[in-house]
GROMACS .gro file of C-alpha atoms in nm:
model
  155
    1UNK     CA    1  -0.003   0.030  -0.034
    2UNK     CA    2   0.105   0.372  -0.043
    3UNK     CA    3   0.118   0.486  -0.382
    4UNK     CA    4   0.130   0.812  -0.448
    5UNK     CA    5   0.221   1.168  -0.224
    6UNK     CA    6  -0.067   1.073   0.005
    7UNK     CA    7  -0.013   0.740   0.050
    8UNK     CA    8   0.389   0.771   0.153
    9UNK     CA    9   0.264   1.054   0.398
   10UNK     CA   10   0.030   0.820   0.544
   11UNK     CA   11   0.281   0.550   0.607
   12UNK     CA   12   0.552   0.770   0.726
   13UNK     CA   13   0.285   0.907   1.003
   14UNK     CA   14   0.226   0.550   1.069
   15UNK     CA   15   0.634   0.524   1.104
   16UNK     CA   16   0.628   0.771   1.299
   17UNK     CA   17   0.368   0.682   1.555
   18UNK     CA   18   0.590   0.343   1.596
   19UNK     CA   19   0.892   0.501   1.624
   20UNK     CA   20   0.732   0.715   1.926
   21UNK     CA   21   0.587   0.402   2.046
   22UNK     CA   22   0.932   0.190   2.071
   23UNK     CA   23   1.120   0.516   2.208
   24UNK     CA   24   0.862   0.506   2.524
   25UNK     CA   25   0.955   0.105   2.553
   26UNK     CA   26   1.324   0.176   2.496
   27UNK     CA   27   1.308   0.472   2.793
   28UNK     CA   28   1.193   0.170   3.029
   29UNK     CA   29   1.398  -0.129   2.919
   30UNK     CA   30   1.687  -0.033   2.686
   31UNK     CA   31   1.745  -0.437   2.589
   32UNK     CA   32   1.460  -0.443   2.398
   33UNK     CA   33   1.548  -0.526   2.073
   34UNK     CA   34   1.294  -0.480   1.767
   35UNK     CA   35   1.267  -0.624   1.409
   36UNK     CA   36   1.376  -0.384   1.143
   37UNK     CA   37   1.161  -0.197   0.948
   38UNK     CA   38   1.302  -0.032   0.651
   39UNK     CA   39   1.082   0.249   0.420
   40UNK     CA   40   1.190   0.286   0.049
   41UNK     CA   41   1.189   0.592  -0.107
   42UNK     CA   42   1.239   0.544  -0.493
   43UNK     CA   43   1.298   0.862  -0.658
   44UNK     CA   44   1.301   1.155  -0.394
   45UNK     CA   45   1.267   1.386  -0.662
   46UNK     CA   46   0.942   1.296  -0.711
   47UNK     CA   47   0.830   1.525  -0.416
   48UNK     CA   48   0.915   1.921  -0.393
   49UNK     CA   49   1.068   2.042  -0.051
   50UNK     CA   50   0.862   2.325  -0.116
   51UNK     CA   51   0.563   2.207  -0.195
   52UNK     CA   52   0.595   1.876   0.067
   53UNK     CA   53   0.652   2.014   0.389
   54UNK     CA   54   0.459   1.780   0.563
   55UNK     CA   55   0.678   1.507   0.365
   56UNK     CA   56   0.950   1.641   0.438
   57UNK     CA   57   0.898   1.700   0.803
   58UNK     CA   58   0.791   1.324   0.884
   59UNK     CA   59   1.117   1.227   0.666
   60UNK     CA   60   1.319   1.443   0.842
   61UNK     CA   61   1.199   1.301   1.185
   62UNK     CA   62   1.242   0.934   1.088
   63UNK     CA   63   1.585   1.004   0.969
   64UNK     CA   64   1.736   1.121   1.244
   65UNK     CA   65   1.539   0.949   1.515
   66UNK     CA   66   1.434   0.654   1.313
   67UNK     CA   67   1.732   0.420   1.370
   68UNK     CA   68   1.747   0.421   1.739
   69UNK     CA   69   1.391   0.248   1.734
   70UNK     CA   70   1.504   0.027   1.454
   71UNK     CA   71   1.316   0.217   1.152
   72UNK     CA   72   1.532   0.278   0.871
   73UNK     CA   73   1.491   0.479   0.555
   74UNK     CA   74   1.627   0.420   0.198
   75UNK     CA   75   1.631   0.699  -0.040
   76UNK     CA   76   1.730   0.676  -0.428
   77UNK     CA   77   1.745   0.979  -0.651
   78UNK     CA   78   1.882   1.010  -1.000
   79UNK     CA   79   1.899   1.382  -0.940
   80UNK     CA   80   2.078   1.437  -0.647
   81UNK     CA   81   2.099   1.811  -0.624
   82UNK     CA   82   2.009   2.075  -0.281
   83UNK     CA   83   1.676   2.196  -0.354
   84UNK     CA   84   1.568   1.771  -0.350
   85UNK     CA   85   1.810   1.663  -0.064
   86UNK     CA   86   1.820   1.962   0.152
   87UNK     CA   87   2.131   2.010   0.397
   88UNK     CA   88   1.907   1.916   0.682
   89UNK     CA   89   1.823   1.577   0.566
   90UNK     CA   90   2.139   1.477   0.386
   91UNK     CA   91   2.301   1.541   0.727
   92UNK     CA   92   2.112   1.230   0.903
   93UNK     CA   93   2.229   1.012   0.590
   94UNK     CA   94   2.490   0.790   0.778
   95UNK     CA   95   2.591   0.582   0.479
   96UNK     CA   96   2.555   0.687   0.105
   97UNK     CA   97   2.630   0.474  -0.235
   98UNK     CA   98   2.726   0.685  -0.516
   99UNK     CA   99   2.745   0.598  -0.868
  100UNK     CA  100   2.892   0.817  -1.150
  101UNK     CA  101   2.725   1.124  -1.165
  102UNK     CA  102   2.749   1.443  -1.474
  103UNK     CA  103   2.797   1.717  -1.280
  104UNK     CA  104   3.019   1.802  -1.010
  105UNK     CA  105   2.744   1.954  -0.792
  106UNK     CA  106   2.548   1.646  -0.782
  107UNK     CA  107   2.921   1.458  -0.679
  108UNK     CA  108   2.952   1.759  -0.405
  109UNK     CA  109   2.554   1.666  -0.259
  110UNK     CA  110   2.598   1.310  -0.248
  111UNK     CA  111   2.991   1.269  -0.147
  112UNK     CA  112   3.103   1.615  -0.012
  113UNK     CA  113   3.376   1.623  -0.302
  114UNK     CA  114   3.325   1.838  -0.622
  115UNK     CA  115   3.562   1.514  -0.816
  116UNK     CA  116   3.491   1.193  -0.603
  117UNK     CA  117   3.197   1.068  -0.804
  118UNK     CA  118   3.242   1.255  -1.175
  119UNK     CA  119   3.564   1.019  -1.303
  120UNK     CA  120   3.375   0.647  -1.183
  121UNK     CA  121   3.398   0.399  -1.465
  122UNK     CA  122   3.000   0.365  -1.459
  123UNK     CA  123   2.845   0.030  -1.512
  124UNK     CA  124   2.828  -0.073  -1.146
  125UNK     CA  125   3.127   0.118  -1.014
  126UNK     CA  126   3.044   0.295  -0.709
  127UNK     CA  127   3.172   0.442  -0.404
  128UNK     CA  128   3.011   0.363  -0.031
  129UNK     CA  129   3.058   0.684   0.206
  130UNK     CA  130   3.004   0.656   0.559
  131UNK     CA  131   3.142   0.773   0.907
  132UNK     CA  132   3.414   0.533   0.784
  133UNK     CA  133   3.538   0.741   0.506
  134UNK     CA  134   3.489   0.625   0.150
  135UNK     CA  135   3.542   0.267  -0.001
  136UNK     CA  136   3.531   0.210  -0.365
  137UNK     CA  137   3.329  -0.106  -0.491
  138UNK     CA  138   3.266  -0.243  -0.813
  139UNK     CA  139   2.891  -0.413  -0.829
  140UNK     CA  140   2.745  -0.646  -1.089
  141UNK     CA  141   2.652  -0.473  -1.398
  142UNK     CA  142   2.227  -0.501  -1.450
  143UNK     CA  143   2.202  -0.500  -1.803
  144UNK     CA  144   1.844  -0.430  -1.954
  145UNK     CA  145   1.589  -0.668  -2.083
  146UNK     CA  146   1.697  -0.901  -2.375
  147UNK     CA  147   1.640  -0.841  -2.723
  148UNK     CA  148   1.576  -1.023  -3.019
  149UNK     CA  149   1.800  -1.030  -3.267
  150UNK     CA  150   1.684  -1.013  -3.629
  151UNK     CA  151   1.915  -1.102  -3.908
  152UNK     CA  152   1.930  -0.884  -4.208
  153UNK     CA  153   1.760  -1.030  -4.531
  154UNK     CA  154   1.961  -1.145  -4.776
  155UNK     CA  155   2.028  -0.966  -5.065
   0.00000   0.00000   0.00000
């Protein structure tokens, strides 16, 4: 469930309530362990921080406090610009995976360095950026759907 902007906000409100419920239990019993919950938002750029203020408020709360309650957020975007990923949110993302980007500005937003992601080879070549530093990785290459080859007619 949770299609579209209203659906995702409903899910995020439920997760925020669950996070607060878990915090109350954790205050009394610090050894309590919860099953992890993952919220995956594919293409963050489909939301607008200027018009979707409630979405970004809920997202910020889940990013900043969710991990302690075993609620994790995974974000993807093909357009990593400051308007899409405001600094207040970016500062609460503890691990980033950056693939090859086309602009120095996009590299700076993701990695903190203008050149870090600009010269990657592509095809699954990436860098993991977290508090331990930057690690270069090579993932497998996923090709598009196979196409049927057609032989040219004989002349």
